[in-house]
Coordinates of C-alpha atoms in Angstrom, one line a residue:
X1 CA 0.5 16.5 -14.4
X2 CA -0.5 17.9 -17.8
X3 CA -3.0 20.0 -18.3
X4 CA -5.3 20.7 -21.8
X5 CA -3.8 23.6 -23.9
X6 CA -6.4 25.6 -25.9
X7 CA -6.2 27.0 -29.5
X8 CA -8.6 28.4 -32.3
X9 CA -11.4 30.5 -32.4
X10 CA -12.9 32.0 -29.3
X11 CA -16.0 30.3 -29.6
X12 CA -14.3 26.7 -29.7
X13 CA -12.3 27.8 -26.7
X14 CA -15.3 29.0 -24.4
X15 CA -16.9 25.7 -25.9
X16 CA -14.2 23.5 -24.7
X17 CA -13.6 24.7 -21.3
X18 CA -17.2 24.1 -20.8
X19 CA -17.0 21.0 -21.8
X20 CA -13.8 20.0 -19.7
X21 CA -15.5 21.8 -16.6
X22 CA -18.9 19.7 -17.4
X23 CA -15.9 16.5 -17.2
X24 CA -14.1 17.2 -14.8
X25 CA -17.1 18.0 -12.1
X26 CA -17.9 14.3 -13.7
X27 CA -14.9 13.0 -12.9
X28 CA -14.8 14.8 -9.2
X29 CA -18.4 13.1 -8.6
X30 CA -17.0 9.7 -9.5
X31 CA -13.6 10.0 -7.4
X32 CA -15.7 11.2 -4.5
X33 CA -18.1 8.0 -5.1
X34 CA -15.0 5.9 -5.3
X35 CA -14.1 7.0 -1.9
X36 CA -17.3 6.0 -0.4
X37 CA -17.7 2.8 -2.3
X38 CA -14.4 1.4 -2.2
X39 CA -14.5 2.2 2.1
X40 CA -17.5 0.3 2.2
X41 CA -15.8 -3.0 0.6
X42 CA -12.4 -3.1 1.1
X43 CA -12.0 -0.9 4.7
X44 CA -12.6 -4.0 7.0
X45 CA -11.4 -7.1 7.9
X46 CA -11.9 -9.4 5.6
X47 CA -12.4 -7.1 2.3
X48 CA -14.8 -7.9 -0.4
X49 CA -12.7 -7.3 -3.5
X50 CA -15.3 -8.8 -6.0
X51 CA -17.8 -6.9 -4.3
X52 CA -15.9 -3.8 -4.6
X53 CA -15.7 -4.6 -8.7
X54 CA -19.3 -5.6 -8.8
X55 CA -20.4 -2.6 -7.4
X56 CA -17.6 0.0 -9.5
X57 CA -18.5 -1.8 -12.8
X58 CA -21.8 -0.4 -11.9
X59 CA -20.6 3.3 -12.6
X60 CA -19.5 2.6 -16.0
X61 CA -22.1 4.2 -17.4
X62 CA -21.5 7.6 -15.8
X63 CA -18.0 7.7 -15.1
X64 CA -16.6 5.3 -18.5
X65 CA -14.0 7.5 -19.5
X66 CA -13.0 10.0 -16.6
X67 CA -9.9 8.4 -16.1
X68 CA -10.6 8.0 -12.5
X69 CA -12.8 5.4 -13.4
X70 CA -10.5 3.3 -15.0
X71 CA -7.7 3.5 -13.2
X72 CA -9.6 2.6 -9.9
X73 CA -11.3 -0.2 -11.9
X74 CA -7.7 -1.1 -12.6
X75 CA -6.6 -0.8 -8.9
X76 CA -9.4 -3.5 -7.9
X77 CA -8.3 -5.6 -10.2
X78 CA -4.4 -5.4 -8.3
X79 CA -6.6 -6.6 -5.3
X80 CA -8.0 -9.4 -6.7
X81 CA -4.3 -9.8 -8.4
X82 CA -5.7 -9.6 -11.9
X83 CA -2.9 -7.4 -13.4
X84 CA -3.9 -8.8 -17.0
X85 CA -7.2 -7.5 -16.5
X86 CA -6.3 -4.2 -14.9
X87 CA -3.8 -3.6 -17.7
X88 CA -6.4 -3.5 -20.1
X89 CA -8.7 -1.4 -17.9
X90 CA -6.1 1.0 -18.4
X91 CA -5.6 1.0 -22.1
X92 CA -8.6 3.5 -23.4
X93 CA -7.2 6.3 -21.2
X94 CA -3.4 5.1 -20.9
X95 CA -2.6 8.8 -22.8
X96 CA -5.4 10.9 -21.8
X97 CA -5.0 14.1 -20.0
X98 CA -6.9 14.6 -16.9
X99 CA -6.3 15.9 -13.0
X100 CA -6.3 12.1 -12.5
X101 CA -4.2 11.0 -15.0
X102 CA -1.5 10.4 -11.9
X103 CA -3.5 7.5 -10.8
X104 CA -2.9 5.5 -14.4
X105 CA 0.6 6.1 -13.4
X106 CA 0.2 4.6 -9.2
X107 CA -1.9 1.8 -11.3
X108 CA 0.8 1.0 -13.7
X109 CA 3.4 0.9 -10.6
X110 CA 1.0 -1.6 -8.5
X111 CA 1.0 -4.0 -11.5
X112 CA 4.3 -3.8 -12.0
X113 CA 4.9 -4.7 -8.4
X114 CA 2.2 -7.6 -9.0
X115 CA 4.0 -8.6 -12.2
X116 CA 7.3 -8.3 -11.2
X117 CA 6.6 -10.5 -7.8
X118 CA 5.1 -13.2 -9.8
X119 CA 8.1 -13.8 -11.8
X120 CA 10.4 -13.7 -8.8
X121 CA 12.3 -10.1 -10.5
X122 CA 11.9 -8.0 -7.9
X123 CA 15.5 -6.8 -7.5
X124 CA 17.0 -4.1 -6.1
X125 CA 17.1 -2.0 -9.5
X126 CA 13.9 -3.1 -10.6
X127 CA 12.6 -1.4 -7.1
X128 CA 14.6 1.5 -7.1
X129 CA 13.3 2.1 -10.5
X130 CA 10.1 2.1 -9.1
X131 CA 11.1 3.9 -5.8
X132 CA 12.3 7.2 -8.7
X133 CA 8.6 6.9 -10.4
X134 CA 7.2 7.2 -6.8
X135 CA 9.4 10.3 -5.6
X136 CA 8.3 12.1 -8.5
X137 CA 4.8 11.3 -8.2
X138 CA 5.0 12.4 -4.6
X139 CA 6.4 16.1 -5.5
X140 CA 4.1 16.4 -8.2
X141 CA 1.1 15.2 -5.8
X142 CA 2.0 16.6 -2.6
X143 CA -1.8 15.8 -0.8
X144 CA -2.6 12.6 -2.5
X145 CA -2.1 10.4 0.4
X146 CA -2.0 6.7 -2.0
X147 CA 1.3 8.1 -3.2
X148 CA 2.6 8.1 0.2
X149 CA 1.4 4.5 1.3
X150 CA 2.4 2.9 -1.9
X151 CA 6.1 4.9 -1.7
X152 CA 6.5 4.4 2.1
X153 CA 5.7 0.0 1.6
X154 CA 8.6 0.4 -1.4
X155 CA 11.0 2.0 1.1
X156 CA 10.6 -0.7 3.5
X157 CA 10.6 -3.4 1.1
X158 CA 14.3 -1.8 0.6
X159 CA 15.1 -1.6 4.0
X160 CA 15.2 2.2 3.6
X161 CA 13.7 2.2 7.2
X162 CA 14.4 6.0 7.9
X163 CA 13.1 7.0 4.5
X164 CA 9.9 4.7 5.4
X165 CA 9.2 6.1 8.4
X166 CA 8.9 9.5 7.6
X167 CA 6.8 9.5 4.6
X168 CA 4.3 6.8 6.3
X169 CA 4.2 9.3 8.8
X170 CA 3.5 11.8 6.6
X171 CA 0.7 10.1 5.3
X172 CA -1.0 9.7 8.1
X173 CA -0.8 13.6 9.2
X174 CA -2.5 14.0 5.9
X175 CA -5.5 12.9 7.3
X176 CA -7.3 12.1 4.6
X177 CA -9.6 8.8 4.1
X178 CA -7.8 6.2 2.4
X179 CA -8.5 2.1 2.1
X180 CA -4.8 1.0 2.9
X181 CA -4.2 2.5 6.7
X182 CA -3.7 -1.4 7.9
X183 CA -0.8 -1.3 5.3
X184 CA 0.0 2.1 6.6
X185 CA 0.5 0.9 10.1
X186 CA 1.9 -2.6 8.9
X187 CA 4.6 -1.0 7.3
X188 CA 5.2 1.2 10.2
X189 CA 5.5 -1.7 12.6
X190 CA 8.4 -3.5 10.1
X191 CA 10.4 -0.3 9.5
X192 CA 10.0 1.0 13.5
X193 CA 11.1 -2.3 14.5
X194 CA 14.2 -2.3 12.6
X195 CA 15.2 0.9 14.1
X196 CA 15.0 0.0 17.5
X197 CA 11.8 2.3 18.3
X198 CA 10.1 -1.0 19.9
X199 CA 7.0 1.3 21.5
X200 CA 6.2 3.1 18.1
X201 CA 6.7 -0.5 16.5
X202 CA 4.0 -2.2 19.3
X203 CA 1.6 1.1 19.0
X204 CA 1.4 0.8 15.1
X205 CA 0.9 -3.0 15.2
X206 CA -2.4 -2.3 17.1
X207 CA -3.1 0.0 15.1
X208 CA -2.8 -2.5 12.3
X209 CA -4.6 -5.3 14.3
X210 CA -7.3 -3.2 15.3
X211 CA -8.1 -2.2 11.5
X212 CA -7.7 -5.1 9.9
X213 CA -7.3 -8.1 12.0
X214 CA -6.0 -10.5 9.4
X215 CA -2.7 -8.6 9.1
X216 CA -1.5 -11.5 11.6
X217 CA -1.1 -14.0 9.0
X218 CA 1.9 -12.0 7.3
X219 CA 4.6 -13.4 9.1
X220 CA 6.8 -10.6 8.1
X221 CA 4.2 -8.4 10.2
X222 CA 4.4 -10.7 12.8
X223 CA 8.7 -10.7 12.9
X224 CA 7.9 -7.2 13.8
X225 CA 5.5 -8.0 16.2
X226 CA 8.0 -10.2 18.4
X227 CA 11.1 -7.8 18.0
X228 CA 9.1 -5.2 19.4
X229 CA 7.7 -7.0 22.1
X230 CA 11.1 -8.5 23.0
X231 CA 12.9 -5.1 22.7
X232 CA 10.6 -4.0 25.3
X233 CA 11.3 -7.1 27.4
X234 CA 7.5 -9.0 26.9
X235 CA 9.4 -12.4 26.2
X236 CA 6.5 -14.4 27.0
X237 CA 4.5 -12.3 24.0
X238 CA 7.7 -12.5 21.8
X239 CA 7.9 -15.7 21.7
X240 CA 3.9 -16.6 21.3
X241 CA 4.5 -14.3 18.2
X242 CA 6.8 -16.4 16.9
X243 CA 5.0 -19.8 17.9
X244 CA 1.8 -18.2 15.8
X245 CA 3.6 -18.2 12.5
X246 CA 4.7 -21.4 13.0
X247 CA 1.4 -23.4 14.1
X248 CA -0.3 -21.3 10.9
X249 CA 2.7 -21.8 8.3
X250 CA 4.9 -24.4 9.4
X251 CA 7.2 -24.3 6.1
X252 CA 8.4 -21.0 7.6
X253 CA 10.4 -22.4 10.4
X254 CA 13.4 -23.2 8.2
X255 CA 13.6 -19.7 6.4
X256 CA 16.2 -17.5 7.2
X257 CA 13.5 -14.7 8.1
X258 CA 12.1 -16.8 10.6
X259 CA 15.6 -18.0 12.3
X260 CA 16.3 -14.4 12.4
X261 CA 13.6 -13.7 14.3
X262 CA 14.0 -16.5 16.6
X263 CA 17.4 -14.9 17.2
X264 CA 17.0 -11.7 17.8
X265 CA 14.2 -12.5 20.3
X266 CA 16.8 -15.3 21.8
X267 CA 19.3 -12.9 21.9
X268 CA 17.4 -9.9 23.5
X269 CA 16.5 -12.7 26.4
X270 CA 20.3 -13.6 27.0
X271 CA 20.9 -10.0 27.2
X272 CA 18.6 -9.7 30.1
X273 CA 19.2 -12.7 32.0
X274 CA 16.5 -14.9 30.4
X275 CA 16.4 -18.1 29.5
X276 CA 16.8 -18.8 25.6
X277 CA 14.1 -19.5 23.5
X278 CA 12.8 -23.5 23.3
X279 CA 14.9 -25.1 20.3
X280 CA 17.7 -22.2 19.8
X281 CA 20.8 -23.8 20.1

């Protein structure tokens, strides 16, 4: 991203860098803290998102004005799905430069996702507009793992499976702490299964299970789940998989998703001598 550009008189100069080193180590103390913190509240099963805020707010008085600062604020605000709110958390250093400036941009794209799923917009160009922001982000911010996640979920959403795969991958050789491996491995499980790699697609759904337990009651997690298991020929799990999202959302049954499901899994028993699934006709 951009960087400050000096001019004047040598003793404004030596002034300013001081200053910008004396806010930047600032801003570096309050990233680091936002790694710890946000770990605490949101890195478990059932995260505590207004915890999370409660406790951020409380470095306002130090870190006000870093940038970081507010566009993490703004990021917990996507969590609770507040995108008002984390819009104008934003606004005070929407145009400020700073080595953290990219994550007003990754806050701008989550709230755009938010805003755009509310109102039922999401298409194709409206994504792929999104997916080019991302890309660029990405090159420009080669170790910042968030990127990655956020990048790798958009390329699944547009069934970019290949594409999905390899930079979720990549964000996991990064190694690097970050709040969203459950996504990570939730979007790996969708985008495996759909390219036939049913043991990668049943590995990263324990993965995602064993992080965050709750990722069971996204069905489309869940359609994974049972593809998987049925391409590797565990009907009998398949087909509980399926008889979950049903018992816990039983408006999903006549979806087009969920039929899909129930016929792949169907199909996949036919193929190997099985009986077909109870109600498939």
């Amino acid at each position: 991203m951009k960087r400050f550009i000096y001019s004047g008189l040598i003793l404004v100069m030596s002034g300013a860098c001081v200053t910008t080193e004396a806010a930047e180590d600032t801003a570096s103390w309050c990233e680091r803290e936002w790694l710890t913190q946000s770990a605490m509240f949101a890195d478990k099963d059932q995260p505590d998102y207004s915890g999370l805020l409660e406790r951020w707010e409380g470095y306002g008085g130090k870190c006000q004005g870093t940038v970081t600062y507010e566009a993490r604020l703004a990021f917990v605000y996507y969590l609770l799905d507040q995108p008002e709110k984390a819009r104008v958390a934003l606004q005070p250093v929407e145009h400020k430069k700073s080595q953290y400036d990219f994550l007003v941009e990754i806050a701008k794209v989550l709230i755009e996702t938010t805003e755009l799923t509310r109102s039922n917009s999401a298409d194709t160009a409206h994504l792929e507009r999104i997916e080019k922001n991302l890309q660029r982000l990405m090159k420009q911010h080669p170790d910042h793992v968030e990127v990655y996640g956020l990048l790798g979920g958009i390329e699944t959403l547009l069934a970019h499976h290949e594409q999905a795969i390899e930079i979720l991958e990549s964000a996991l050789k990064l190694g690097k702490s970050f709040n969203s491996k459950a996504g990570i491995y939730r979007n790996l499980t969708i985008s495996y299964a759909e390219v036939d790699r049913y043991q990668d697609a049943y590995d990263a759904a324990e993965n995602a299970m064993g992080l965050r337990r709750s990722v069971t009651d996204d069905q489309y997690f869940m359609y994974a789940v049972a593809k998987a298991n049925a391409g590797l020929g565990n009907f009998a799990d398949a087909q509980m998989d399926l008889k979950l999202v049903a018992a816990k959302k039983p408006e999903l049954k006549s979806t087009t998703d969920f039929k899909s499901a129930v016929d792949f899994v169907s199909k996949k028993m036919e193929k190997s001598g099985q009986f077909k699934m109870s109600g498939r006709k």
